[in-house]
Short mmCIF file of C-alpha atoms in Angstrom, two decimals:
data_model
loop_
_atom_site.label_atom_id
_atom_site.label_comp_id
_atom_site.label_asym_id
_atom_site.label_seq_id
_atom_site.Cartn_x
_atom_site.Cartn_y
_atom_site.Cartn_z
CA MET X 1 23.85 92.04 -170.95
CA ARG X 2 24.60 88.78 -169.76
CA VAL X 3 20.77 86.60 -169.75
CA ILE X 4 19.94 82.88 -168.39
CA PHE X 5 16.99 80.89 -170.08
CA ALA X 6 16.16 79.17 -166.76
CA PRO X 7 12.40 77.70 -167.81
CA ASP X 8 10.55 74.41 -166.43
CA SER X 9 8.70 72.44 -168.95
CA PHE X 10 5.74 73.59 -170.79
CA LYS X 11 3.83 70.15 -170.04
CA GLY X 12 2.42 68.30 -173.18
CA SER X 13 3.98 71.11 -175.49
CA ALA X 14 7.81 71.40 -175.23
CA THR X 15 10.41 70.24 -172.81
CA ALA X 16 12.40 72.92 -170.41
CA ALA X 17 15.34 72.47 -172.78
CA GLN X 18 13.34 73.36 -175.99
CA VAL X 19 12.08 76.10 -174.00
CA ALA X 20 14.83 77.89 -173.29
CA GLY X 21 16.25 77.40 -176.74
CA ALA X 22 13.19 78.63 -178.73
CA LEU X 23 13.28 81.79 -175.91
CA ALA X 24 17.03 82.12 -176.21
CA GLU X 25 16.46 82.70 -180.16
CA GLY X 26 14.07 84.88 -180.25
CA TRP X 27 16.45 87.22 -177.70
CA ALA X 28 18.95 86.88 -179.71
CA SER X 29 17.13 87.95 -182.92
CA VAL X 30 16.57 91.28 -181.11
CA ARG X 31 19.91 91.38 -179.31
CA PRO X 32 22.18 89.66 -180.85
CA GLY X 33 24.99 90.55 -178.98
CA ASP X 34 23.97 89.62 -175.58
CA GLU X 35 25.83 86.22 -173.17
CA VAL X 36 23.25 83.68 -173.20
CA ARG X 37 23.25 80.47 -171.19
CA LEU X 38 20.94 77.78 -171.73
CA MET X 39 19.66 76.20 -167.88
CA PRO X 40 16.75 74.23 -168.47
CA MET X 41 14.73 74.11 -164.62
CA ALA X 42 12.37 71.50 -163.55
CA ASP X 43 10.84 71.12 -159.95
CA GLY X 44 10.92 67.57 -159.16
CA GLY X 45 8.32 66.75 -162.10
CA GLU X 46 8.57 65.87 -165.76
CA GLY X 47 11.89 66.57 -166.73
CA THR X 48 13.89 66.09 -163.62
CA LEU X 49 15.74 63.43 -164.63
CA ASP X 50 16.80 65.39 -167.66
CA ALA X 51 18.16 68.51 -165.48
CA PHE X 52 20.32 66.38 -163.51
CA GLU X 53 21.51 64.59 -166.20
CA VAL X 54 22.82 68.03 -168.20
CA ALA X 55 23.89 69.39 -164.85
CA VAL X 56 25.97 66.54 -163.40
CA ALA X 57 28.79 65.11 -165.15
CA GLY X 58 29.47 61.65 -165.41
CA ALA X 59 25.58 60.90 -164.99
CA ARG X 60 24.17 57.48 -166.56
CA ARG X 61 20.70 56.76 -167.49
CA MET X 62 19.86 53.14 -166.26
CA PRO X 63 17.39 51.53 -168.48
CA VAL X 64 14.89 49.87 -166.49
CA THR X 65 11.03 47.96 -167.33
CA VAL X 66 8.48 48.73 -165.15
CA THR X 67 4.66 47.87 -164.31
CA GLY X 68 2.89 51.11 -165.59
CA PRO X 69 0.04 52.90 -163.92
CA ASP X 70 -2.32 50.64 -166.29
CA ASP X 71 -0.64 47.71 -165.50
CA ARG X 72 1.04 48.23 -168.89
CA PRO X 73 5.00 47.67 -169.21
CA VAL X 74 7.17 50.83 -169.47
CA GLU X 75 10.31 51.19 -170.77
CA THR X 76 11.96 53.99 -169.17
CA SER X 77 15.22 54.51 -167.13
CA TRP X 78 16.61 55.91 -163.62
CA LEU X 79 19.98 58.08 -163.39
CA LEU X 80 22.77 57.37 -161.58
CA LEU X 81 25.21 60.03 -160.32
CA PRO X 82 28.49 59.30 -160.09
CA ALA X 83 29.55 58.34 -156.13
CA THR X 84 30.88 61.05 -153.87
CA ASN X 85 32.11 61.00 -150.49
CA ALA X 86 29.24 60.77 -148.91
CA ALA X 87 27.36 58.73 -151.14
CA PRO X 88 30.27 55.85 -152.05
CA GLY X 89 27.94 53.66 -154.23
CA GLY X 90 26.29 56.69 -156.32
CA ILE X 91 22.79 58.63 -156.05
CA GLY X 92 20.15 57.38 -157.77
CA VAL X 93 17.57 59.48 -159.09
CA ILE X 94 14.05 58.21 -160.15
CA GLU X 95 11.21 60.56 -162.04
CA LEU X 96 7.65 59.41 -160.99
CA ALA X 97 6.95 61.14 -164.26
CA SER X 98 8.16 58.39 -166.25
CA THR X 99 7.31 55.61 -164.33
CA SER X 100 3.71 56.54 -163.38
CA GLY X 101 2.82 59.59 -164.48
CA ILE X 102 -0.38 60.49 -166.34
CA THR X 103 1.23 61.16 -169.74
CA LEU X 104 1.36 57.31 -170.15
CA LEU X 105 -2.16 56.84 -169.79
CA ASP X 106 -5.05 56.98 -172.20
CA PRO X 107 -8.03 57.12 -171.03
CA LEU X 108 -7.09 58.49 -167.43
CA ARG X 109 -7.88 55.55 -164.44
CA PRO X 110 -8.83 57.62 -161.53
CA LEU X 111 -9.37 54.58 -159.14
CA GLU X 112 -7.15 51.91 -160.56
CA ALA X 113 -3.99 54.25 -161.75
CA HIS X 114 -1.47 53.16 -159.38
CA THR X 115 2.53 54.15 -158.55
CA LEU X 116 4.06 50.56 -158.59
CA GLY X 117 6.46 51.36 -161.27
CA PHE X 118 7.54 54.06 -159.61
CA GLY X 119 8.64 51.62 -156.57
CA GLN X 120 9.96 48.94 -158.77
CA ALA X 121 12.39 51.38 -160.53
CA ILE X 122 13.24 52.59 -156.64
CA ALA X 123 13.82 48.83 -156.03
CA ALA X 124 16.16 49.04 -159.03
CA ALA X 125 18.37 51.51 -157.91
CA LEU X 126 18.45 50.20 -154.44
CA ASP X 127 19.83 46.59 -156.05
CA HIS X 128 22.77 48.70 -157.61
CA GLY X 129 23.85 49.82 -154.57
CA VAL X 130 23.10 53.69 -154.45
CA SER X 131 23.97 55.24 -151.32
CA ARG X 132 21.51 57.95 -151.52
CA LEU X 133 17.55 58.57 -153.21
CA LEU X 134 16.57 61.51 -155.05
CA LEU X 135 12.70 60.90 -155.43
CA ALA X 136 11.21 63.01 -158.25
CA LEU X 137 7.51 63.67 -157.44
CA GLY X 138 5.16 65.64 -159.93
CA GLY X 139 3.23 64.15 -163.07
CA SER X 140 1.47 61.75 -161.10
CA SER X 141 -1.37 59.58 -162.59
CA SER X 142 -2.62 57.88 -159.32
CA THR X 143 -4.33 59.15 -156.28
CA ASP X 144 -3.30 55.81 -154.09
CA GLY X 145 -1.05 57.54 -151.34
CA GLY X 146 1.82 55.60 -152.64
CA ALA X 147 1.01 52.40 -151.83
CA GLY X 148 1.50 51.04 -154.79
CA ALA X 149 5.38 52.17 -154.80
CA LEU X 150 5.26 50.38 -151.27
CA THR X 151 4.02 47.22 -152.58
CA ALA X 152 7.28 47.37 -154.72
CA LEU X 153 9.45 48.01 -151.83
CA GLY X 154 8.14 44.91 -149.76
CA ALA X 155 4.80 46.28 -147.95
CA ARG X 156 2.00 44.03 -148.09
CA LEU X 157 -1.58 46.13 -147.81
CA LEU X 158 -4.56 43.35 -146.97
CA ASP X 159 -8.10 43.31 -146.75
CA ALA X 160 -10.25 42.24 -143.61
CA SER X 161 -9.34 38.35 -144.93
CA GLY X 162 -5.76 38.87 -145.35
CA HIS X 163 -5.49 39.50 -149.05
CA ALA X 164 -3.77 42.07 -150.93
CA VAL X 165 -6.11 44.84 -151.83
CA PRO X 166 -6.28 45.93 -155.65
CA LEU X 167 -4.05 48.71 -156.89
CA GLY X 168 -4.93 52.22 -157.01
CA GLY X 169 -6.76 54.52 -154.71
CA GLY X 170 -10.27 53.05 -155.39
CA GLY X 171 -8.40 49.68 -153.89
CA LEU X 172 -7.64 51.84 -150.49
CA ARG X 173 -11.32 51.41 -149.33
CA GLN X 174 -10.82 47.33 -148.94
CA LEU X 175 -7.76 48.20 -146.80
CA SER X 176 -7.90 46.71 -143.25
CA SER X 177 -4.09 46.20 -142.20
CA VAL X 178 -0.43 47.04 -143.21
CA ASP X 179 2.70 44.59 -143.26
CA LEU X 180 5.81 46.54 -143.06
CA THR X 181 8.20 43.62 -142.09
CA GLY X 182 9.18 42.66 -145.24
CA LEU X 183 9.56 46.69 -146.42
CA ARG X 184 13.21 47.38 -148.06
CA ALA X 185 15.22 49.99 -146.10
CA VAL X 186 15.97 53.26 -146.88
CA PRO X 187 19.32 53.66 -147.92
CA GLN X 188 22.27 54.74 -145.42
CA GLY X 189 22.63 58.21 -147.57
CA GLY X 190 18.56 58.32 -147.39
CA ALA X 191 15.97 59.54 -149.23
CA LEU X 192 15.06 63.06 -150.69
CA VAL X 193 11.40 63.40 -152.17
CA LEU X 194 11.27 66.50 -154.70
CA SER X 195 8.51 68.29 -154.83
CA ASP X 196 7.03 71.69 -154.70
CA VAL X 197 3.22 70.81 -153.67
CA THR X 198 2.76 71.60 -149.76
CA ASN X 199 -0.34 70.24 -149.75
CA PRO X 200 -1.29 67.72 -146.55
CA LEU X 201 -2.67 64.22 -147.42
CA LEU X 202 -6.45 64.82 -146.20
CA GLY X 203 -9.01 67.69 -146.17
CA ALA X 204 -10.17 70.32 -148.46
CA LEU X 205 -6.21 70.98 -149.48
CA GLY X 206 -4.91 67.24 -149.41
CA ALA X 207 -4.10 64.56 -152.76
CA ALA X 208 -8.04 64.11 -153.54
CA SER X 209 -9.78 66.98 -153.11
CA VAL X 210 -7.12 69.49 -155.04
CA PHE X 211 -6.05 67.38 -157.75
CA GLY X 212 -7.79 64.16 -158.18
CA ALA X 213 -9.95 65.98 -160.78
CA GLN X 214 -6.62 66.28 -162.91
CA LYS X 215 -6.65 62.77 -162.91
CA GLY X 216 -10.07 62.05 -164.30
CA ALA X 217 -12.23 62.10 -161.16
CA ASP X 218 -15.63 62.84 -160.52
CA ALA X 219 -17.31 63.99 -157.13
CA ALA X 220 -18.33 60.32 -156.21
CA GLN X 221 -15.23 58.98 -157.04
CA LEU X 222 -13.54 61.86 -155.28
CA ALA X 223 -15.27 60.84 -152.23
CA VAL X 224 -13.84 56.95 -152.72
CA LEU X 225 -10.54 58.22 -152.89
CA GLU X 226 -10.67 60.68 -149.78
CA ALA X 227 -11.68 57.95 -147.94
CA GLY X 228 -9.38 55.36 -148.99
CA LEU X 229 -6.37 57.56 -148.64
CA ALA X 230 -7.70 58.24 -144.71
CA ARG X 231 -8.03 54.30 -144.46
CA LEU X 232 -4.04 54.32 -145.49
CA ALA X 233 -3.19 57.22 -143.56
CA ALA X 234 -4.54 55.49 -140.21
CA LEU X 235 -2.29 53.07 -140.66
CA LEU X 236 1.31 54.03 -141.63
CA PRO X 237 3.29 55.69 -139.26
CA ALA X 238 3.20 59.16 -141.34
CA ASP X 239 1.88 62.89 -140.28
CA VAL X 240 -0.77 63.43 -142.56
CA SER X 241 -0.68 67.18 -142.65
CA ALA X 242 2.81 67.27 -142.97
CA SER X 243 4.00 70.04 -145.97
CA GLY X 244 4.36 67.86 -148.97
CA ALA X 245 2.37 64.85 -148.12
CA GLY X 246 -0.26 64.99 -150.56
CA ALA X 247 1.94 65.48 -153.35
CA ALA X 248 1.92 63.62 -156.32
CA GLY X 249 -1.63 61.61 -155.56
CA GLY X 250 -0.14 61.47 -151.75
CA THR X 251 2.78 59.53 -153.04
CA GLY X 252 4.88 61.83 -150.77
CA PHE X 253 3.07 60.97 -147.57
CA GLY X 254 3.79 57.20 -148.75
CA LEU X 255 7.54 58.22 -149.19
CA LEU X 256 7.67 59.99 -145.73
CA ALA X 257 5.99 56.71 -143.60
CA TRP X 258 8.97 54.54 -145.59
CA GLY X 259 11.55 57.17 -144.12
CA ALA X 260 12.39 59.53 -147.14
CA GLU X 261 12.57 63.32 -146.21
CA MET X 262 10.59 66.21 -148.25
CA ALA X 263 12.92 68.99 -149.64
CA PRO X 264 11.91 71.84 -152.03
CA GLY X 265 11.95 70.34 -155.85
CA SER X 266 13.21 73.57 -157.35
CA ALA X 267 15.90 74.75 -155.33
CA ALA X 268 17.14 71.16 -155.29
CA VAL X 269 17.77 71.18 -159.12
CA GLY X 270 18.82 74.58 -158.87
CA GLU X 271 21.46 73.62 -156.64
CA ALA X 272 22.50 71.08 -159.00
CA LEU X 273 22.70 73.24 -161.88
CA GLY X 274 24.33 75.43 -160.19
CA LEU X 275 21.76 77.97 -160.85
CA PRO X 276 22.53 80.68 -157.78
CA GLY X 277 26.19 81.34 -158.84
CA ALA X 278 25.17 81.73 -162.48
CA VAL X 279 22.23 84.23 -161.33
CA ALA X 280 24.57 86.12 -159.48
CA THR X 281 26.25 87.71 -162.56
CA ALA X 282 23.37 87.72 -164.53
CA ASP X 283 21.65 90.93 -165.78
CA VAL X 284 18.41 89.43 -166.69
CA VAL X 285 17.37 85.65 -166.12
CA VAL X 286 14.22 84.66 -168.29
CA THR X 287 12.05 81.45 -166.39
CA GLY X 288 8.57 80.39 -167.17
CA GLU X 289 6.14 77.49 -166.95
CA GLY X 290 3.23 76.46 -169.09
CA ARG X 291 0.35 77.97 -166.79
CA PHE X 292 1.47 80.44 -164.29
CA ASP X 293 -1.05 80.25 -161.44
CA ALA X 294 -2.03 80.53 -157.49
CA GLN X 295 0.48 77.22 -157.28
CA SER X 296 3.42 79.08 -158.95
CA ALA X 297 4.39 81.13 -156.19
CA ALA X 298 4.21 78.23 -153.50
CA GLY X 299 7.95 77.51 -154.50
CA LYS X 300 7.73 76.39 -158.19
CA VAL X 301 10.34 76.80 -160.77
CA PRO X 302 9.52 80.67 -161.71
CA ALA X 303 9.20 81.81 -158.12
CA TYR X 304 12.72 80.25 -157.07
CA VAL X 305 14.48 81.76 -160.21
CA ALA X 306 12.55 84.80 -159.27
CA GLY X 307 13.60 84.84 -155.40
CA LEU X 308 17.35 83.89 -156.69
CA THR X 309 17.20 87.10 -159.48
CA ARG X 310 15.86 89.65 -157.09
CA ARG X 311 18.58 88.67 -154.11
CA ALA X 312 21.17 89.21 -156.81
CA GLY X 313 19.86 92.43 -158.04
CA GLY X 314 19.22 91.11 -161.78
CA ALA X 315 15.66 91.46 -163.72
CA ALA X 316 13.39 88.17 -163.79
CA MET X 317 10.93 88.57 -166.67
CA LEU X 318 8.42 85.37 -167.29
CA VAL X 319 7.11 83.62 -169.72
CA ALA X 320 4.26 80.89 -169.65
CA GLY X 321 1.38 79.82 -171.85
CA GLY X 322 -1.01 81.39 -169.49
CA ILE X 323 -0.82 83.72 -166.46
CA GLU X 324 -3.73 83.31 -164.17
CA ALA X 325 -2.13 85.37 -161.27
CA PRO X 326 -0.36 88.57 -160.09
CA SER X 327 3.28 88.62 -161.99
CA ASP X 328 4.27 91.45 -159.84
CA GLY X 329 7.52 89.98 -159.02
CA PHE X 330 8.83 90.11 -162.37
CA ALA X 331 10.04 92.99 -164.76
CA GLU X 332 8.42 91.59 -167.55
CA ALA X 333 5.55 88.86 -168.28
CA ARG X 334 4.46 87.87 -171.36
CA ALA X 335 1.45 84.78 -172.10
CA LEU X 336 1.74 82.54 -174.98
CA ILE X 337 -1.82 82.78 -175.49
CA ASP X 338 -2.23 86.63 -175.81
CA LEU X 339 0.90 86.98 -178.24
CA ALA X 340 -1.12 83.73 -180.45
CA GLY X 341 -4.61 85.46 -180.08
CA GLY X 342 -5.90 82.26 -178.16
CA LEU X 343 -4.63 78.95 -176.44
CA ASP X 344 -5.68 76.86 -179.78
CA ALA X 345 -3.00 79.01 -181.67
CA ALA X 346 -0.83 78.57 -178.82
CA LEU X 347 -0.80 74.58 -178.41
CA ALA X 348 -0.26 74.72 -182.26
CA GLU X 349 2.45 76.29 -182.51
CA PRO X 350 4.52 76.39 -178.78
CA LEU X 351 8.22 77.17 -180.15
CA ARG X 352 6.83 79.68 -182.34
CA TRP X 353 5.58 81.89 -180.23
CA LEU X 354 7.96 80.94 -177.32
CA ARG X 355 10.67 82.68 -180.13
CA GLU X 356 8.09 85.58 -179.65
CA ALA X 357 8.13 85.98 -176.74
CA GLY X 358 11.78 86.05 -175.96
CA ALA X 359 11.65 88.66 -179.16
CA SER X 360 9.83 90.73 -177.26
CA LEU X 361 11.00 90.58 -173.70
CA ALA X 362 14.43 91.70 -175.65
CA ALA X 363 12.82 94.44 -177.34
CA THR X 364 12.00 96.24 -173.49
CA ARG X 365 15.27 96.19 -172.34
CA PRO X 366 18.05 99.41 -173.40
CA PRO X 367 19.70 99.11 -176.79
CA GLU X 368 23.21 97.11 -177.08
CA ARG X 369 25.90 99.34 -176.35
CA SER X 370 29.90 98.40 -176.27
CA GLY X 371 31.45 97.94 -173.42
CA ARG X 372 30.76 96.03 -170.03
CA THR X 373 27.48 96.80 -168.21
CA ALA X 374 26.99 98.20 -165.05
CA ARG X 375 26.44 94.66 -162.99
CA GLU X 376 29.63 93.24 -164.68
#
C-alpha cells in the first residue's frame, strides 16, 4: 500500500516532521513492505516556515532580529521563496509564532504582550524587495488586534494627548486616534494571511472571549482586552465580523485593515507541498495534531487532509494527543493519552507513543500481499 503521513505539529511536544517520522516508524514495524511518504503539514501556526522550506526548492532562511512579545530581542528568520512571473521579487513567508508567539513568553503577559516583532519581520521582507507576502498566523501570545505589527509598518496609534499608546492589548484602552499616513504599502503581489481560525474580532466568539484565557487573561483582563479591540475596530478600515478577523488575538483584523486578504492556512500549505496530487494515489493517509477538538473541524490540518483523502477514495486515519470531538470522518483514530494511560505519560514520551499509534493503525490493515493494490 501507499501510505502518506501528513500531520501537523503536536505543539510543545513534537514538530510535524518528528510526528510524521515517528508514526511512519511505527507503521513500518508492522507493515515494512508498504511505500510510505512523509509530508509534514502546518495550518499557518508553528511549523509553517518548516513546511514551506521542505516543499519549495530554493527556499532560503533570512535571519532577522526582532522585538519579542515581552520586549526582549528574538533571533529568528523569515523565508524567501524564489521569484516567479507573478512575484519577480520573490515571496516572503513570515510566521507570527516565531516572532511574537506564546512560546517566547514565560510568564504570560495578557495585557502587555504584542505583535511588534511580527511587523518588524514583515518590514524586513518588504525591505528585501519581495513582491508577495504569506503571513502565517497562529501561536499568538497577545490580544492586540495586530496593533504592534501595524506600528512596525508605520502606523501611529495615539492617545488623546497625541502620544503613542503602550504596546499590547491593554494599551488599546487609551487609544483615541490612528494615523495611517506613514503606513507602508502592501507589496504589488499582495499579502495573504494564512490562518484556519474563522472567529470574528469581537463578541462571544471573538479574539478576547475565545482565546484570551489561553494567553493568561482573567475575567477582568478579558473585559479590558475586549474594550481595547472595540476602540481599535472603530478606527481601522476593516470588517470586525470578517471570517478570521479574530485570528491571533485580532492580528487578522489588523492585517485586513492593512490590505491583506485571508486564506485557509492548511490548504495553502497543502498546495505548496503538492499534497492533493500525492493523496490522489495513496491508499491510506495518516494525519493528526496535538488536540483534536471542536475547532479542528473548522479547517485545521486533520479536517483538510481527511477531506482530500475522502474525495480521492482513500482511508484517512487520525492520531492526536487527545481526541475531544467526534472522529467520524476517519477510518481509524488513536489518542496518545489512551495508548500511554494518561496525559503525563503521553507528554513524557510523545515519540514513543506516536510510534505505538503508527503500529496500531498499521495492524488494522489487511495482511501484506504481493502485487499491486486495487487502488493502483
